[in-house]
mmCIF file of C-alpha atoms in Angstrom:
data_model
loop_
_atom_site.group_PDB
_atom_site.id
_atom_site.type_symbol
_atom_site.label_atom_id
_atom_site.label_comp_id
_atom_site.label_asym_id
_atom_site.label_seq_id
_atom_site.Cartn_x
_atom_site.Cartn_y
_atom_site.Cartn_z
ATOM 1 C CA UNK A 92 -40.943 62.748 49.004
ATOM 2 C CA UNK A 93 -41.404 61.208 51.918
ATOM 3 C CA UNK A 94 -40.013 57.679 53.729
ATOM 4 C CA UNK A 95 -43.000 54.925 53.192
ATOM 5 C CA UNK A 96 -42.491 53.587 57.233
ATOM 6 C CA UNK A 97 -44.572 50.193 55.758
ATOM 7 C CA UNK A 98 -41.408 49.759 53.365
ATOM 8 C CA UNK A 99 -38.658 50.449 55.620
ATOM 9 C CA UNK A 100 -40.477 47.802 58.030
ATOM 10 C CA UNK A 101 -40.869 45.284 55.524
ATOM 11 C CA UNK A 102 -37.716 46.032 53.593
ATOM 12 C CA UNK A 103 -35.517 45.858 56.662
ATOM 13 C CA UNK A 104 -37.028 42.850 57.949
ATOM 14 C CA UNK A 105 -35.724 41.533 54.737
ATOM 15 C CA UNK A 106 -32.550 43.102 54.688
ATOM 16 C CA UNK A 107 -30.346 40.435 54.889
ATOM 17 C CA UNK A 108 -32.300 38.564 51.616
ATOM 18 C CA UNK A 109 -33.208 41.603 50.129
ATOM 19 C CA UNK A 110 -32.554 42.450 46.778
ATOM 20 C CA UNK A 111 -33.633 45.117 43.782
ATOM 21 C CA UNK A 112 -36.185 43.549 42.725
ATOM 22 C CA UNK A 113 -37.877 43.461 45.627
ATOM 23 C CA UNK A 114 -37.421 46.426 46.801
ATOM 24 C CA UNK A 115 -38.869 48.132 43.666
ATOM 25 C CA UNK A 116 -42.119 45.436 43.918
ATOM 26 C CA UNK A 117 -42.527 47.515 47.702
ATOM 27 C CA UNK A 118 -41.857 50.531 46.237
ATOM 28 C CA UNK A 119 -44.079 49.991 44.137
ATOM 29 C CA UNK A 120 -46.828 48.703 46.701
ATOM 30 C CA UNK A 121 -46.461 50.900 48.774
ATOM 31 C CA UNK A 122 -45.177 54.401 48.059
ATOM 32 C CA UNK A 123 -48.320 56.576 47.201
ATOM 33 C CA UNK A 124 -47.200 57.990 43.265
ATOM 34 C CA UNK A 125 -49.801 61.052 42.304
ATOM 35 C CA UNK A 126 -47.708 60.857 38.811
ATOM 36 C CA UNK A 127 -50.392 58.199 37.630
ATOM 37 C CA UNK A 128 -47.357 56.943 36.424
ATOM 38 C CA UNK A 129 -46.461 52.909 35.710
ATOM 39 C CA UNK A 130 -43.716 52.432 38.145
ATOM 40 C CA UNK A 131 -41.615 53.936 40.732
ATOM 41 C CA UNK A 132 -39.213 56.566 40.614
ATOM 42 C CA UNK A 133 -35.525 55.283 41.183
ATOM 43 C CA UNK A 134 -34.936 58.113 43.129
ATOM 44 C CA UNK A 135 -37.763 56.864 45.362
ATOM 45 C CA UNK A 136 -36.098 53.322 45.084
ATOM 46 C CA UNK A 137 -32.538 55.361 46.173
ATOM 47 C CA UNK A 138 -34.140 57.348 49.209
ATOM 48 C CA UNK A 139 -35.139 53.971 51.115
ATOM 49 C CA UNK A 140 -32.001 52.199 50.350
ATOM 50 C CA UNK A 141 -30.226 55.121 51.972
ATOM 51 C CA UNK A 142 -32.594 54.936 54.780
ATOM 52 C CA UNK A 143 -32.452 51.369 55.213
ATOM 53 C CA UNK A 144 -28.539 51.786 55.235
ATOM 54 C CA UNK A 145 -29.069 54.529 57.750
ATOM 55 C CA UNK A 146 -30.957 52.024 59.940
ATOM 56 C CA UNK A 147 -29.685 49.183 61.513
ATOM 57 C CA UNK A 148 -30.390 47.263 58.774
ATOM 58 C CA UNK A 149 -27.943 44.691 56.934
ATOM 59 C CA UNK A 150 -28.493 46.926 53.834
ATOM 60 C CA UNK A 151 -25.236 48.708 52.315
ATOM 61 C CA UNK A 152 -26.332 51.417 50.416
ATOM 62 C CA UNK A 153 -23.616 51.629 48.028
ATOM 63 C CA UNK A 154 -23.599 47.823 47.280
ATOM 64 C CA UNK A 155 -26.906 47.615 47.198
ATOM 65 C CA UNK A 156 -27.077 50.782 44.424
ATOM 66 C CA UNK A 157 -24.718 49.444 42.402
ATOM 67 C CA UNK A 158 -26.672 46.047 42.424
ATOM 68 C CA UNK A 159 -29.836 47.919 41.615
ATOM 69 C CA UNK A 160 -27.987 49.460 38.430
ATOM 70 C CA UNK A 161 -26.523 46.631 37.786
ATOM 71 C CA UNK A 162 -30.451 44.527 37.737
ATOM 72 C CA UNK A 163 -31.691 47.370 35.745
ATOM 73 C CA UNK A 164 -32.620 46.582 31.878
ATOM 74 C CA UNK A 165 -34.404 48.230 29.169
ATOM 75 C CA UNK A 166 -36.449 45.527 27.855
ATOM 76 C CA UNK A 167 -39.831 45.739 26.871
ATOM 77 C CA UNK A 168 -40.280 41.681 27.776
ATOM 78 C CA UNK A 169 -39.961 39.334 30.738
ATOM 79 C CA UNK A 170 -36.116 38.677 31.598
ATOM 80 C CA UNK A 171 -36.721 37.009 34.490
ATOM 81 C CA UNK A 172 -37.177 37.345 38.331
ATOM 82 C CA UNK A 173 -34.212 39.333 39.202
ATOM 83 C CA UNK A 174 -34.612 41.937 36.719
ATOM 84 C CA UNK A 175 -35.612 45.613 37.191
ATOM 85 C CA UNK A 176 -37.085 47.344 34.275
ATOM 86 C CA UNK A 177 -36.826 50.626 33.320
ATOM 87 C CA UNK A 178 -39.479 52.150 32.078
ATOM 88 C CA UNK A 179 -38.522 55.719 30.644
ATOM 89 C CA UNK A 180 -38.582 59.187 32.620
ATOM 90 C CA UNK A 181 -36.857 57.954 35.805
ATOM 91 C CA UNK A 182 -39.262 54.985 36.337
ATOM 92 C CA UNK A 183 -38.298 51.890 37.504
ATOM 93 C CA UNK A 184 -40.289 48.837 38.295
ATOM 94 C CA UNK A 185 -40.327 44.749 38.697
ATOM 95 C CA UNK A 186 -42.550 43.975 36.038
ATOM 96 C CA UNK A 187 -41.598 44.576 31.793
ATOM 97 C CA UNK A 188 -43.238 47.736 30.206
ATOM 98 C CA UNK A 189 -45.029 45.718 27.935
ATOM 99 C CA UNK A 190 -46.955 44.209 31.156
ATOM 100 C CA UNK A 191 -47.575 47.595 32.062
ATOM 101 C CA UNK A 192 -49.069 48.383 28.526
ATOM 102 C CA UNK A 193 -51.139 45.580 28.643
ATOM 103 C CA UNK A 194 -52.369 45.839 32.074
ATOM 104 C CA UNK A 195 -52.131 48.880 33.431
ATOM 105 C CA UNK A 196 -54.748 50.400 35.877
ATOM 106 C CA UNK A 197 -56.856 47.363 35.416
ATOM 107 C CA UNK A 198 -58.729 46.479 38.104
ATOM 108 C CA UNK A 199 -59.628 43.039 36.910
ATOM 109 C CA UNK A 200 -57.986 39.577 37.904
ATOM 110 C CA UNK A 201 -59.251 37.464 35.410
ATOM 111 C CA UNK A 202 -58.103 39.635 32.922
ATOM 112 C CA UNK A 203 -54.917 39.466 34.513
ATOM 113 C CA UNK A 204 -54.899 36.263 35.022
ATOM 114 C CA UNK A 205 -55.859 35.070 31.267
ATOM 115 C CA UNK A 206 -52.720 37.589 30.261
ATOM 116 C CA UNK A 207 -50.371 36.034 32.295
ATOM 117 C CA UNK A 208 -51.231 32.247 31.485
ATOM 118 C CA UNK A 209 -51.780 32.898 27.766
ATOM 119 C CA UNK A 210 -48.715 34.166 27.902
ATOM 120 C CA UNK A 211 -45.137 31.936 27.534
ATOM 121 C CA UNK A 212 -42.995 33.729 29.658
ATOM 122 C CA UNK A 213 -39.435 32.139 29.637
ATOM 123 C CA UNK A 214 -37.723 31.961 32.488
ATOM 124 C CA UNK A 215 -41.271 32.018 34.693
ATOM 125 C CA UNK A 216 -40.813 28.443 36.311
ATOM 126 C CA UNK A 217 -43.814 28.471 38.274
ATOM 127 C CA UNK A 218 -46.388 28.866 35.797
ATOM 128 C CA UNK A 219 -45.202 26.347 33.413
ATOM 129 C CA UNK A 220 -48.298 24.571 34.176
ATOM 130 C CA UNK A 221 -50.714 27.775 33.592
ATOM 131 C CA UNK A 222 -51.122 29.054 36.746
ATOM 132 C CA UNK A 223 -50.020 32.069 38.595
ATOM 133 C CA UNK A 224 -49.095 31.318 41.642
ATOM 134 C CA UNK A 225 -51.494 33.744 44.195
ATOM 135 C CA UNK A 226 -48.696 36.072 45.564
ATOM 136 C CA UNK A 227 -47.112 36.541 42.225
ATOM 137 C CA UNK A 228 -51.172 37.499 41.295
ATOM 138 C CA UNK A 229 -51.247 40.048 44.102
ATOM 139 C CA UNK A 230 -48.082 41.334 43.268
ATOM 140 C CA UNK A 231 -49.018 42.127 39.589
ATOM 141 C CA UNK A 232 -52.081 43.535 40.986
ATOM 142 C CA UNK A 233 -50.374 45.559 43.542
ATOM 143 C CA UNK A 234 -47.456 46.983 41.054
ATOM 144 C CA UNK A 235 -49.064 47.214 37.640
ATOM 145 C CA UNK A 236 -53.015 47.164 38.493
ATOM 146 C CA UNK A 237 -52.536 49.830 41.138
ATOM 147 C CA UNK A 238 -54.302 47.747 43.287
ATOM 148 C CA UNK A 239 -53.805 47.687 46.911
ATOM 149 C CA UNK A 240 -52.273 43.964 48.137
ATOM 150 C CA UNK A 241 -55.565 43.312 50.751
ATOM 151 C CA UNK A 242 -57.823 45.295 48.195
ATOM 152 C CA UNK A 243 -56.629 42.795 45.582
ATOM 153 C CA UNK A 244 -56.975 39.214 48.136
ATOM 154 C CA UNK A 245 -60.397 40.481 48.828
ATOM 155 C CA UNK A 246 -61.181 40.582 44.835
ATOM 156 C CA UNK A 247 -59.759 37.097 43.964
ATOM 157 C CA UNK A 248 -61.723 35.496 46.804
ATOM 158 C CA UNK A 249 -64.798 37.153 45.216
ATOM 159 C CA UNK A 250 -63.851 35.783 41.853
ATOM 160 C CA UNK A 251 -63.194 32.996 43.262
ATOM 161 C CA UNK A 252 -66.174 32.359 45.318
ATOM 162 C CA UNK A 253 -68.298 33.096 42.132
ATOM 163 C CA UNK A 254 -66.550 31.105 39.955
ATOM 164 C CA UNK A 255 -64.711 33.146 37.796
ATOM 165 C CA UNK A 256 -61.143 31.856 39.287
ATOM 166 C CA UNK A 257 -59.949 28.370 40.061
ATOM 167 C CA UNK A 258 -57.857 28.745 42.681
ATOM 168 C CA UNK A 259 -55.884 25.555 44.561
ATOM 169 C CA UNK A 260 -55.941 24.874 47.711
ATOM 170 C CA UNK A 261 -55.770 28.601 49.870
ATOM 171 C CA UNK A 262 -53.336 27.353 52.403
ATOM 172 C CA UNK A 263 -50.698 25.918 50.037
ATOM 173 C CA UNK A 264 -47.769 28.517 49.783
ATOM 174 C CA UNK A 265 -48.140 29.054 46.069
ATOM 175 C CA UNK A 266 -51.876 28.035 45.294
ATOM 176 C CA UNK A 267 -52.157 28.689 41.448
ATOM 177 C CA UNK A 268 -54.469 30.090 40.450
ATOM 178 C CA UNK A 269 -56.095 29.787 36.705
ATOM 179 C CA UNK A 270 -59.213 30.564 34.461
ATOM 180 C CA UNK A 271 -61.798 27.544 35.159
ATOM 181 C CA UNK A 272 -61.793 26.794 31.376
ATOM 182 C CA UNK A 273 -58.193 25.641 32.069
ATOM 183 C CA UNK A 274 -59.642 22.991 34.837
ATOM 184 C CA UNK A 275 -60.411 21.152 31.642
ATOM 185 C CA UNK A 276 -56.987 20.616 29.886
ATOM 186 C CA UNK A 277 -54.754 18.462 31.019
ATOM 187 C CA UNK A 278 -51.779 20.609 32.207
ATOM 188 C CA UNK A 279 -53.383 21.993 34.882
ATOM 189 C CA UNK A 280 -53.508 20.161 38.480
ATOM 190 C CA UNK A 281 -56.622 21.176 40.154
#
């Protein structure tokens, strides 16, 4: 396997805030997988923390293995937004195999979208009010949809643009976006 350079970049700008989660969410982005597999290896996750140590980076790769064993559950539900889920054979990734089941390879947002606001998922503050916010959307797209992050931004404009989305306003830092139907009930702020 080799070193994603995007990753490292990203990752090691982050290093000092950086934590398992994350890291898995760019593995997941943006290490190429031809296992058609949900997920990300862990020893994928493993080979970039010891690179990232390697670098001059504020990463510890021991610590920081340790704290990605220690963030690691097997549950087939939302834990919350520190977790790491594994997912069988190896696989690791930031989002609950059941999200995977239910949205795997899809290459549509609303569908996404509607599964992710229908859905009550404790401990998933920001979407209380039935929205996702629009980087949380384009992570789940990225990581579970197989989509590529720009690919994906591209896509939800077009939804958007036709109606399809609601989406608040683009330059607020977590515009939510939500199914238009939902611009009729009350618990949505449009």
């Amino acid at each position: 396997m080799s070193l994603s350079e995007p990753l490292l970049e990203e990752a090691g700008g982050r290093s000092e805030y950086l934590h398992p989660r994350g890291l898995v969410l760019l593995a997941e982005r943006y290490v190429p997988d031809e296992a058609s597999a949900p997920g990300v290896e862990h020893s994928t996750v493993v080979e970039h923390v010891t690179a990232l140590a390697e670098r001059d980076s504020h990463v510890d790769g021991a610590s920081f293995r340790d704290a990605l064993t220690e963030a690691t559950v097997e549950s087939e539900e939302w834990v919350d937004d520190t977790t790491v889920y594994a997912l069988g054979s190896g696989r690791l990734s930031a989002y609950p195999p059941a999200w995977h089941d239910a949205l795997g390879g899809s290459r549509d947002l609303v569908v996404m979208v509607r599964y992710l606001t229908d859905a009550d998922f404790e401990g998933v503050a920001a979407w209380a009010d039935r929205t996702v916010p629009e980087d949380d959307l384009l992570d789940v797209a990225a990581a579970v949809g197989g989509f590529d992050r720009e690919a994906a931004k591209a896509e939800l404009e077009r939804l958007r643009d036709e109606g399809r989305l609601v989406e608040d306003a683009d330059q607020h830092p977590d515009a939510g976006v939500y199914p238009p139907e939902a611009d009729q009930e009350s618990d949505v702020k449009g």
